[in-house]
PDB file of C-alpha atoms and ligand atoms in Angstrom:
ATOM      1  CA  UNK A   1     -78.458  31.956  79.264  1.00  0.00           C
ATOM      2  CA  UNK A   2     -77.458  31.913  75.406  1.00  0.00           C
ATOM      3  CA  UNK A   3     -79.598  29.808  72.943  1.00  0.00           C
ATOM      4  CA  UNK A   4     -77.495  27.812  70.684  1.00  0.00           C
ATOM      5  CA  UNK A   5     -78.699  26.466  67.144  1.00  0.00           C
ATOM      6  CA  UNK A   6     -77.625  22.898  68.213  1.00  0.00           C
ATOM      7  CA  UNK A   7     -76.355  21.462  71.413  1.00  0.00           C
ATOM      8  CA  UNK A   8     -73.153  22.466  72.327  1.00  0.00           C
ATOM      9  CA  UNK A   9     -70.388  19.555  72.993  1.00  0.00           C
ATOM     10  CA  UNK A  10     -69.421  19.021  76.687  1.00  0.00           C
ATOM     11  CA  UNK A  11     -66.846  20.881  78.210  1.00  0.00           C
ATOM     12  CA  UNK A  12     -63.197  18.938  78.051  1.00  0.00           C
ATOM     13  CA  UNK A  13     -62.122  18.289  81.486  1.00  0.00           C
ATOM     14  CA  UNK A  14     -59.607  16.028  83.655  1.00  0.00           C
ATOM     15  CA  UNK A  15     -60.227  14.349  86.985  1.00  0.00           C
ATOM     16  CA  UNK A  16     -58.607  15.968  90.078  1.00  0.00           C
ATOM     17  CA  UNK A  17     -56.595  13.471  92.326  1.00  0.00           C
ATOM     18  CA  UNK A  18     -58.481  13.457  95.800  1.00  0.00           C
ATOM     19  CA  UNK A  19     -61.514  15.575  94.710  1.00  0.00           C
ATOM     20  CA  UNK A  20     -64.775  14.211  92.943  1.00  0.00           C
ATOM     21  CA  UNK A  21     -64.591  17.684  90.985  1.00  0.00           C
ATOM     22  CA  UNK A  22     -62.936  17.938  87.580  1.00  0.00           C
ATOM     23  CA  UNK A  23     -60.633  20.388  86.253  1.00  0.00           C
ATOM     24  CA  UNK A  24     -62.290  22.160  83.378  1.00  0.00           C
ATOM     25  CA  UNK A  25     -59.864  22.508  80.304  1.00  0.00           C
ATOM     26  CA  UNK A  26     -59.544  25.548  78.266  1.00  0.00           C
ATOM     27  CA  UNK A  27     -56.496  25.607  75.830  1.00  0.00           C
ATOM     28  CA  UNK A  28     -53.697  23.387  75.364  1.00  0.00           C
ATOM     29  CA  UNK A  29     -50.033  24.686  74.974  1.00  0.00           C
ATOM     30  CA  UNK A  30     -47.250  22.507  73.920  1.00  0.00           C
ATOM     31  CA  UNK A  31     -43.650  22.955  74.204  1.00  0.00           C
ATOM     32  CA  UNK A  32     -41.380  21.761  71.648  1.00  0.00           C
ATOM     33  CA  UNK A  33     -37.843  20.079  72.917  1.00  0.00           C
ATOM     34  CA  UNK A  34     -37.314  20.488  76.398  1.00  0.00           C
ATOM     35  CA  UNK A  35     -34.835  17.630  77.087  1.00  0.00           C
ATOM     36  CA  UNK A  36     -31.404  17.490  75.336  1.00  0.00           C
ATOM     37  CA  UNK A  37     -31.775  14.667  72.861  1.00  0.00           C
ATOM     38  CA  UNK A  38     -28.428  12.722  71.791  1.00  0.00           C
ATOM     39  CA  UNK A  39     -29.054  14.132  68.048  1.00  0.00           C
ATOM     40  CA  UNK A  40     -29.002  17.726  69.165  1.00  0.00           C
ATOM     41  CA  UNK A  41     -25.854  17.326  71.341  1.00  0.00           C
ATOM     42  CA  UNK A  42     -23.626  15.436  69.493  1.00  0.00           C
ATOM     43  CA  UNK A  43     -20.263  16.877  69.801  1.00  0.00           C
ATOM     44  CA  UNK A  44     -20.847  19.840  71.076  1.00  0.00           C
ATOM     45  CA  UNK A  45     -22.102  21.904  74.190  1.00  0.00           C
ATOM     46  CA  UNK A  46     -25.923  22.266  74.047  1.00  0.00           C
ATOM     47  CA  UNK A  47     -27.351  25.515  73.998  1.00  0.00           C
ATOM     48  CA  UNK A  48     -30.424  26.800  75.004  1.00  0.00           C
ATOM     49  CA  UNK A  49     -32.587  28.076  72.215  1.00  0.00           C
ATOM     50  CA  UNK A  50     -35.917  30.198  72.695  1.00  0.00           C
ATOM     51  CA  UNK A  51     -38.665  27.723  73.689  1.00  0.00           C
ATOM     52  CA  UNK A  52     -41.336  27.490  70.894  1.00  0.00           C
ATOM     53  CA  UNK A  53     -45.003  26.190  71.137  1.00  0.00           C
ATOM     54  CA  UNK A  54     -47.828  24.379  69.411  1.00  0.00           C
ATOM     55  CA  UNK A  55     -51.378  23.852  70.371  1.00  0.00           C
ATOM     56  CA  UNK A  56     -54.007  20.939  70.367  1.00  0.00           C
ATOM     57  CA  UNK A  57     -57.776  21.758  70.601  1.00  0.00           C
ATOM     58  CA  UNK A  58     -59.317  21.240  74.148  1.00  0.00           C
ATOM     59  CA  UNK A  59     -61.479  18.436  72.776  1.00  0.00           C
ATOM     60  CA  UNK A  60     -58.256  16.543  72.078  1.00  0.00           C
ATOM     61  CA  UNK A  61     -57.927  16.250  75.784  1.00  0.00           C
ATOM     62  CA  UNK A  62     -59.331  12.708  77.326  1.00  0.00           C
ATOM     63  CA  UNK A  63     -58.631  10.906  80.442  1.00  0.00           C
ATOM     64  CA  UNK A  64     -55.564   8.766  79.819  1.00  0.00           C
ATOM     65  CA  UNK A  65     -57.102   5.027  80.718  1.00  0.00           C
ATOM     66  CA  UNK A  66     -58.625   2.103  79.168  1.00  0.00           C
ATOM     67  CA  UNK A  67     -58.432   1.888  75.232  1.00  0.00           C
ATOM     68  CA  UNK A  68     -57.661   4.268  72.568  1.00  0.00           C
ATOM     69  CA  UNK A  69     -58.174   4.451  69.064  1.00  0.00           C
ATOM     70  CA  UNK A  70     -55.075   4.075  66.573  1.00  0.00           C
ATOM     71  CA  UNK A  71     -55.505   7.393  64.709  1.00  0.00           C
ATOM     72  CA  UNK A  72     -56.137   7.762  60.788  1.00  0.00           C
ATOM     73  CA  UNK A  73     -53.496   8.912  58.414  1.00  0.00           C
ATOM     74  CA  UNK A  74     -50.234   7.579  59.886  1.00  0.00           C
ATOM     75  CA  UNK A  75     -47.953   4.491  60.015  1.00  0.00           C
ATOM     76  CA  UNK A  76     -46.030   6.018  62.985  1.00  0.00           C
ATOM     77  CA  UNK A  77     -47.905   6.923  65.978  1.00  0.00           C
ATOM     78  CA  UNK A  78     -45.741   7.713  68.891  1.00  0.00           C
ATOM     79  CA  UNK A  79     -46.634   8.426  72.303  1.00  0.00           C
ATOM     80  CA  UNK A  80     -44.550  11.155  74.460  1.00  0.00           C
ATOM     81  CA  UNK A  81     -44.772  11.315  78.257  1.00  0.00           C
ATOM     82  CA  UNK A  82     -44.821  14.998  79.424  1.00  0.00           C
ATOM     83  CA  UNK A  83     -45.255  16.917  82.517  1.00  0.00           C
ATOM     84  CA  UNK A  84     -48.417  18.800  82.420  1.00  0.00           C
ATOM     85  CA  UNK A  85     -48.812  22.387  84.097  1.00  0.00           C
ATOM     86  CA  UNK A  86     -52.389  23.076  84.907  1.00  0.00           C
ATOM     87  CA  UNK A  87     -53.027  26.785  85.195  1.00  0.00           C
ATOM     88  CA  UNK A  88     -55.536  28.288  87.886  1.00  0.00           C
ATOM     89  CA  UNK A  89     -55.145  32.056  87.428  1.00  0.00           C
ATOM     90  CA  UNK A  90     -55.206  34.795  84.737  1.00  0.00           C
ATOM     91  CA  UNK A  91     -52.254  36.713  83.768  1.00  0.00           C
ATOM     92  CA  UNK A  92     -50.232  38.109  81.444  1.00  0.00           C
ATOM     93  CA  UNK A  93     -46.447  39.271  81.153  1.00  0.00           C
ATOM     94  CA  UNK A  94     -45.706  37.110  84.266  1.00  0.00           C
ATOM     95  CA  UNK A  95     -42.017  37.283  85.804  1.00  0.00           C
ATOM     96  CA  UNK A  96     -40.392  34.235  86.226  1.00  0.00           C
ATOM     97  CA  UNK A  97     -40.263  34.893  90.054  1.00  0.00           C
ATOM     98  CA  UNK A  98     -43.930  35.052  90.285  1.00  0.00           C
ATOM     99  CA  UNK A  99     -44.969  32.306  87.718  1.00  0.00           C
ATOM    100  CA  UNK A 100     -45.489  29.429  90.097  1.00  0.00           C
ATOM    101  CA  UNK A 101     -48.456  31.503  91.918  1.00  0.00           C
ATOM    102  CA  UNK A 102     -50.295  30.912  88.421  1.00  0.00           C
ATOM    103  CA  UNK A 103     -49.862  27.116  88.579  1.00  0.00           C
ATOM    104  CA  UNK A 104     -53.056  25.364  90.245  1.00  0.00           C
ATOM    105  CA  UNK A 105     -51.601  21.467  89.697  1.00  0.00           C
ATOM    106  CA  UNK A 106     -49.602  19.000  87.674  1.00  0.00           C
ATOM    107  CA  UNK A 107     -50.227  16.029  85.688  1.00  0.00           C
ATOM    108  CA  UNK A 108     -48.671  13.108  83.638  1.00  0.00           C
ATOM    109  CA  UNK A 109     -49.962  12.955  79.843  1.00  0.00           C
ATOM    110  CA  UNK A 110     -49.275  11.667  76.760  1.00  0.00           C
ATOM    111  CA  UNK A 111     -48.372  14.163  73.445  1.00  0.00           C
ATOM    112  CA  UNK A 112     -49.653  11.766  71.061  1.00  0.00           C
ATOM    113  CA  UNK A 113     -48.062  12.518  67.522  1.00  0.00           C
ATOM    114  CA  UNK A 114     -48.501  11.154  63.844  1.00  0.00           C
ATOM    115  CA  UNK A 115     -44.728  11.506  63.530  1.00  0.00           C
ATOM    116  CA  UNK A 116     -44.589  10.533  59.858  1.00  0.00           C
ATOM    117  CA  UNK A 117     -46.938  13.462  59.193  1.00  0.00           C
ATOM    118  CA  UNK A 118     -44.832  15.739  61.492  1.00  0.00           C
ATOM    119  CA  UNK A 119     -41.525  14.936  59.608  1.00  0.00           C
ATOM    120  CA  UNK A 120     -43.465  15.509  56.333  1.00  0.00           C
ATOM    121  CA  UNK A 121     -44.450  19.037  57.404  1.00  0.00           C
ATOM    122  CA  UNK A 122     -41.080  19.889  58.540  1.00  0.00           C
ATOM    123  CA  UNK A 123     -39.435  19.017  55.327  1.00  0.00           C
ATOM    124  CA  UNK A 124     -42.186  21.100  53.437  1.00  0.00           C
ATOM    125  CA  UNK A 125     -42.488  24.058  56.056  1.00  0.00           C
ATOM    126  CA  UNK A 126     -45.897  23.526  56.721  1.00  0.00           C
ATOM    127  CA  UNK A 127     -47.521  23.616  60.037  1.00  0.00           C
ATOM    128  CA  UNK A 128     -47.293  20.501  62.576  1.00  0.00           C
ATOM    129  CA  UNK A 129     -51.062  20.615  63.134  1.00  0.00           C
ATOM    130  CA  UNK A 130     -52.074  17.692  61.273  1.00  0.00           C
ATOM    131  CA  UNK A 131     -49.389  15.651  63.406  1.00  0.00           C
ATOM    132  CA  UNK A 132     -50.338  17.020  66.706  1.00  0.00           C
ATOM    133  CA  UNK A 133     -54.027  18.036  66.729  1.00  0.00           C
ATOM    134  CA  UNK A 134     -56.115  14.975  65.928  1.00  0.00           C
ATOM    135  CA  UNK A 135     -59.113  13.436  67.975  1.00  0.00           C
ATOM    136  CA  UNK A 136     -57.977  12.049  71.371  1.00  0.00           C
ATOM    137  CA  UNK A 137     -54.460  13.296  70.858  1.00  0.00           C
ATOM    138  CA  UNK A 138     -53.740  14.518  74.540  1.00  0.00           C
ATOM    139  CA  UNK A 139     -54.529  11.620  77.115  1.00  0.00           C
ATOM    140  CA  UNK A 140     -53.877  12.997  80.536  1.00  0.00           C
ATOM    141  CA  UNK A 141     -53.905  11.642  83.994  1.00  0.00           C
ATOM    142  CA  UNK A 142     -55.506  13.125  86.904  1.00  0.00           C
ATOM    143  CA  UNK A 143     -54.376  16.773  87.999  1.00  0.00           C
ATOM    144  CA  UNK A 144     -52.784  16.910  91.212  1.00  0.00           C
ATOM    145  CA  UNK A 145     -53.193  20.384  93.082  1.00  0.00           C
ATOM    146  CA  UNK A 146     -50.299  22.316  94.156  1.00  0.00           C
ATOM    147  CA  UNK A 147     -51.881  22.325  97.575  1.00  0.00           C
ATOM    148  CA  UNK A 148     -50.892  18.627  97.994  1.00  0.00           C
ATOM    149  CA  UNK A 149     -47.620  18.175  96.144  1.00  0.00           C
ATOM    150  CA  UNK A 150     -46.124  21.724  95.659  1.00  0.00           C
ATOM    151  CA  UNK A 151     -44.059  22.445  92.626  1.00  0.00           C
ATOM    152  CA  UNK A 152     -42.020  19.162  92.048  1.00  0.00           C
ATOM    153  CA  UNK A 153     -38.907  20.044  90.213  1.00  0.00           C
ATOM    154  CA  UNK A 154     -37.181  16.402  90.349  1.00  0.00           C
ATOM    155  CA  UNK A 155     -39.089  12.768  89.802  1.00  0.00           C
ATOM    156  CA  UNK A 156     -38.319  10.242  87.185  1.00  0.00           C
ATOM    157  CA  UNK A 157     -40.174  10.684  83.898  1.00  0.00           C
ATOM    158  CA  UNK A 158     -40.591   7.550  82.107  1.00  0.00           C
ATOM    159  CA  UNK A 159     -42.745   5.336  79.662  1.00  0.00           C
ATOM    160  CA  UNK A 160     -42.896   1.807  78.996  1.00  0.00           C
ATOM    161  CA  UNK A 161     -44.406  -0.156  75.783  1.00  0.00           C
ATOM    162  CA  UNK A 162     -45.675  -3.775  76.759  1.00  0.00           C
ATOM    163  CA  UNK A 163     -43.452  -3.367  79.837  1.00  0.00           C
ATOM    164  CA  UNK A 164     -40.456  -2.417  77.960  1.00  0.00           C
ATOM    165  CA  UNK A 165     -38.370   1.067  78.986  1.00  0.00           C
ATOM    166  CA  UNK A 166     -38.924   3.589  75.975  1.00  0.00           C
ATOM    167  CA  UNK A 167     -38.270   6.900  77.852  1.00  0.00           C
ATOM    168  CA  UNK A 168     -36.661   7.513  80.997  1.00  0.00           C
ATOM    169  CA  UNK A 169     -35.445  10.926  82.349  1.00  0.00           C
ATOM    170  CA  UNK A 170     -36.051  13.074  85.172  1.00  0.00           C
ATOM    171  CA  UNK A 171     -38.091  16.397  85.441  1.00  0.00           C
ATOM    172  CA  UNK A 172     -34.491  17.843  86.681  1.00  0.00           C
ATOM    173  CA  UNK A 173     -33.432  17.675  83.202  1.00  0.00           C
ATOM    174  CA  UNK A 174     -36.093  19.720  81.535  1.00  0.00           C
ATOM    175  CA  UNK A 175     -34.057  22.754  79.692  1.00  0.00           C
ATOM    176  CA  UNK A 176     -36.804  25.140  80.594  1.00  0.00           C
ATOM    177  CA  UNK A 177     -38.382  25.140  84.113  1.00  0.00           C
ATOM    178  CA  UNK A 178     -42.067  25.528  84.948  1.00  0.00           C
ATOM    179  CA  UNK A 179     -41.666  28.943  85.791  1.00  0.00           C
ATOM    180  CA  UNK A 180     -39.818  29.754  82.846  1.00  0.00           C
ATOM    181  CA  UNK A 181     -42.079  28.118  80.802  1.00  0.00           C
ATOM    182  CA  UNK A 182     -45.565  29.896  82.072  1.00  0.00           C
ATOM    183  CA  UNK A 183     -43.786  33.205  81.915  1.00  0.00           C
ATOM    184  CA  UNK A 184     -42.617  32.696  78.343  1.00  0.00           C
ATOM    185  CA  UNK A 185     -46.198  31.980  77.137  1.00  0.00           C
ATOM    186  CA  UNK A 186     -47.781  34.749  79.155  1.00  0.00           C
ATOM    187  CA  UNK A 187     -45.551  37.169  77.263  1.00  0.00           C
ATOM    188  CA  UNK A 188     -47.554  36.177  74.035  1.00  0.00           C
ATOM    189  CA  UNK A 189     -50.972  35.421  75.210  1.00  0.00           C
ATOM    190  CA  UNK A 190     -52.942  36.195  78.527  1.00  0.00           C
ATOM    191  CA  UNK A 191     -52.757  32.765  80.356  1.00  0.00           C
ATOM    192  CA  UNK A 192     -56.391  31.828  82.010  1.00  0.00           C
ATOM    193  CA  UNK A 193     -57.599  29.000  84.456  1.00  0.00           C
ATOM    194  CA  UNK A 194     -58.359  25.705  82.618  1.00  0.00           C
ATOM    195  CA  UNK A 195     -54.906  26.433  80.292  1.00  0.00           C
ATOM    196  CA  UNK A 196     -52.609  23.347  80.067  1.00  0.00           C
ATOM    197  CA  UNK A 197     -49.125  23.380  78.967  1.00  0.00           C
ATOM    198  CA  UNK A 198     -47.682  20.383  77.935  1.00  0.00           C
ATOM    199  CA  UNK A 199     -43.818  20.734  78.598  1.00  0.00           C
ATOM    200  CA  UNK A 200     -42.131  18.803  76.185  1.00  0.00           C
ATOM    201  CA  UNK A 201     -40.639  14.874  76.273  1.00  0.00           C
ATOM    202  CA  UNK A 202     -37.343  13.077  76.842  1.00  0.00           C
ATOM    203  CA  UNK A 203     -35.447  11.239  74.191  1.00  0.00           C
ATOM    204  CA  UNK A 204     -36.682   7.726  73.200  1.00  0.00           C
ATOM    205  CA  UNK A 205     -39.833   8.369  71.485  1.00  0.00           C
ATOM    206  CA  UNK A 206     -40.781   5.437  68.855  1.00  0.00           C
ATOM    207  CA  UNK A 207     -44.021   4.201  67.316  1.00  0.00           C
ATOM    208  CA  UNK A 208     -46.551   1.939  68.753  1.00  0.00           C
ATOM    209  CA  UNK A 209     -48.821  -0.583  67.230  1.00  0.00           C
ATOM    210  CA  UNK A 210     -52.475  -1.744  67.434  1.00  0.00           C
ATOM    211  CA  UNK A 211     -52.893  -3.929  70.583  1.00  0.00           C
ATOM    212  CA  UNK A 212     -49.954  -2.154  72.373  1.00  0.00           C
ATOM    213  CA  UNK A 213     -50.044  -1.252  75.950  1.00  0.00           C
ATOM    214  CA  UNK A 214     -48.341   2.283  77.178  1.00  0.00           C
ATOM    215  CA  UNK A 215     -47.615   2.715  80.831  1.00  0.00           C
ATOM    216  CA  UNK A 216     -46.106   5.919  81.743  1.00  0.00           C
ATOM    217  CA  UNK A 217     -45.872   8.552  84.530  1.00  0.00           C
ATOM    218  CA  UNK A 218     -44.030  11.116  86.658  1.00  0.00           C
ATOM    219  CA  UNK A 219     -42.725   9.747  90.149  1.00  0.00           C
ATOM    220  CA  UNK A 220     -44.521  12.234  92.469  1.00  0.00           C
ATOM    221  CA  UNK A 221     -47.396  13.343  90.315  1.00  0.00           C
ATOM    222  CA  UNK A 222     -49.074  10.271  88.692  1.00  0.00           C
ATOM    223  CA  UNK A 223     -49.137   7.251  86.420  1.00  0.00           C
ATOM    224  CA  UNK A 224     -51.353   6.300  83.382  1.00  0.00           C
ATOM    225  CA  UNK A 225     -52.107   3.405  81.339  1.00  0.00           C
ATOM    226  CA  UNK A 226     -53.689   2.767  77.928  1.00  0.00           C
ATOM    227  CA  UNK A 227     -54.013   0.222  75.362  1.00  0.00           C
ATOM    228  CA  UNK A 228     -54.331   0.931  71.410  1.00  0.00           C
ATOM    229  CA  UNK A 229     -57.429  -0.821  69.824  1.00  0.00           C
ATOM    230  CA  UNK A 230     -56.620  -3.533  67.687  1.00  0.00           C
ATOM    231  CA  UNK A 231     -58.785  -1.915  64.799  1.00  0.00           C
ATOM    232  CA  UNK A 232     -60.046   1.308  63.925  1.00  0.00           C
ATOM    233  CA  UNK A 233     -63.467   0.402  63.608  1.00  0.00           C
ATOM    234  CA  UNK A 234     -63.741  -1.694  66.720  1.00  0.00           C
ATOM    235  CA  UNK A 235     -63.793   1.415  68.793  1.00  0.00           C
ATOM    236  CA  UNK A 236     -66.097   3.587  66.899  1.00  0.00           C
ATOM    237  CA  UNK A 237     -69.467   2.179  67.985  1.00  0.00           C
ATOM    238  CA  UNK A 238     -69.654   3.928  71.072  1.00  0.00           C
ATOM    239  CA  UNK A 239     -68.164   7.403  69.932  1.00  0.00           C
TER     240      UNK A 239
HETATM  241 MN1   MN B   1     -44.366  16.505  72.814  1.00  0.00          MN
END
């Protein structure tokens, strides 16, 4: 056993549906656009551009329940409902045909975004990191094992704010399939058990305010509900 100069942070993890054990989180890959948004398809037939990825730190992953902080430095805080792929086996250069063997389970999660910072970064040609990789930026629901639900390729993907629809699509509308996404990342890095892949969000993303309640889910996989705290300081007593 290694000795550390101070106590290590706890291992980030997520609940597993129907199991008392938890899924230990390693890395978090996030796919850019993976549904057709109206602005991208106006007046022309959509073309599949190669997928691109960004990352969030593993400690950004939190259980998608209860109250969340409104993050600092933003006036445009946006939740994005996304299918989350949970990897269960190491592999690299995985073929599309073999890719589903590497998936351990699925979840529904929120890619929380400081969109004003993202737009500023895009304009300046800078990394998106500050807009995507802040504390608590990846609330994710329970991981449902493939052994229970197989590999869903259809199912409503939806998000409501205070009960009003914001996003509504279907897994069938994803531009890149789960197998294609897993194969693609594995050609860049070795995927390992514990790696999560957030697979992009449908159109309808808009900002939320302090006090708002976000309910979201993917039919056949899971639902989540979180409320944004009324003030930033209110929540920091127990951190
Ligand atoms: Mn996203």
